[in-house]
XYZ file of C-alpha atoms in Angstrom:
126
model
C 54.433 -7.827 132.151
C 53.876 -10.606 129.363
C 54.549 -13.789 131.156
C 55.677 -16.379 128.931
C 53.679 -20.256 128.984
C 55.025 -23.345 129.336
C 56.278 -25.313 126.822
C 54.232 -28.850 127.759
C 54.282 -30.959 126.154
C 50.194 -31.565 124.585
C 49.401 -33.294 126.946
C 45.766 -34.479 128.512
C 44.400 -30.936 127.397
C 45.967 -30.994 123.659
C 47.719 -27.993 122.085
C 46.296 -25.230 120.307
C 46.705 -24.169 117.154
C 47.701 -20.644 115.783
C 46.785 -19.876 111.893
C 48.638 -17.550 109.922
C 49.305 -16.567 106.113
C 51.958 -18.594 104.344
C 53.983 -16.206 103.979
C 54.149 -14.523 107.310
C 54.171 -18.061 109.225
C 57.524 -18.912 106.992
C 59.460 -15.696 108.115
C 58.176 -16.117 111.555
C 59.532 -19.962 111.616
C 63.029 -18.327 110.088
C 62.807 -16.069 112.838
C 62.290 -18.515 115.183
C 64.836 -20.806 114.142
C 67.453 -18.339 114.184
C 66.938 -17.119 118.082
C 69.058 -18.265 120.419
C 66.956 -19.904 122.911
C 63.865 -19.339 120.839
C 62.378 -22.761 120.278
C 59.561 -23.226 117.213
C 57.794 -26.168 118.504
C 55.433 -28.298 115.483
C 54.353 -26.702 112.294
C 51.680 -27.521 110.089
C 51.045 -26.291 106.339
C 47.900 -26.567 104.367
C 48.596 -29.050 100.936
C 47.200 -25.071 99.141
C 50.389 -23.792 100.613
C 47.988 -21.160 102.077
C 48.413 -21.071 105.719
C 51.303 -22.552 108.699
C 49.731 -23.715 111.912
C 52.041 -23.485 114.893
C 51.470 -25.693 117.970
C 50.938 -23.972 120.994
C 50.469 -24.576 124.667
C 46.513 -25.377 125.392
C 44.471 -21.664 126.519
C 46.672 -19.608 124.221
C 43.716 -18.993 122.317
C 42.562 -17.414 125.411
C 44.310 -14.515 125.324
C 45.567 -14.247 121.565
C 45.330 -11.216 119.638
C 47.521 -11.295 116.975
C 45.658 -9.344 114.041
C 45.812 -11.019 110.486
C 46.035 -14.611 112.961
C 43.234 -17.111 114.413
C 43.515 -19.160 117.281
C 42.012 -22.378 117.706
C 41.042 -23.745 121.191
C 41.029 -27.346 121.717
C 39.191 -27.202 125.138
C 40.877 -30.634 125.698
C 39.627 -32.179 122.621
C 42.066 -31.278 119.866
C 45.090 -31.762 118.391
C 47.431 -34.366 119.161
C 50.947 -34.611 118.503
C 51.425 -37.696 116.904
C 53.196 -38.387 112.879
C 51.024 -38.064 110.930
C 48.956 -34.562 110.034
C 46.139 -34.012 112.527
C 43.956 -32.287 109.349
C 43.504 -34.099 105.831
C 45.080 -31.813 103.723
C 47.700 -30.827 105.435
C 51.021 -32.268 106.047
C 53.746 -30.876 109.088
C 56.973 -28.799 107.878
C 58.044 -28.794 111.253
C 56.493 -32.470 112.617
C 56.701 -33.146 116.663
C 60.323 -35.394 117.382
C 61.918 -32.666 115.403
C 61.134 -29.701 116.778
C 60.035 -28.885 120.428
C 57.430 -29.372 122.274
C 54.784 -26.030 121.218
C 55.977 -23.312 120.308
C 56.010 -20.602 123.154
C 53.114 -18.331 122.414
C 54.904 -14.786 123.405
C 57.639 -15.727 121.425
C 55.525 -16.754 118.353
C 54.537 -13.066 118.911
C 57.393 -11.247 118.965
C 58.275 -12.943 115.816
C 54.717 -12.759 113.772
C 55.133 -9.133 114.279
C 58.905 -9.287 113.159
C 58.016 -11.291 109.861
C 55.485 -9.003 109.194
C 57.755 -5.257 109.395
C 59.447 -7.125 107.036
C 57.353 -8.312 104.160
C 55.519 -4.826 104.896
C 59.552 -3.651 104.843
C 59.631 -6.044 101.872
C 56.826 -4.995 99.977
C 57.801 -1.222 99.920
C 60.585 -1.514 97.990
C 59.073 -3.255 95.576
């Protein structure tokens, strides 16, 4: 059985970042925001509009294997939640303080899968 990690704040260990194509990420944000009790944490977008980054608990990268996405581990050195985006050329879609502390990776995995299926279905109707 798959177990969920805690969505503890990005404390001493920092946070990891799951990066996905913007279209799939936006669908996943909508899915997460509609879900009962399935909150979405802070989300970054790049100014070019090509990707979204979901803040997830530190350690997520070690087991992340969702096709079409990457998870960057910080190993205690990286991403901290501040009002200022951590990467030049990016901005917060859902800033810290307006979102949960981090998105549960199990919930995110389900939302990304559902988003991919929705996109595939929409594209096949064209």
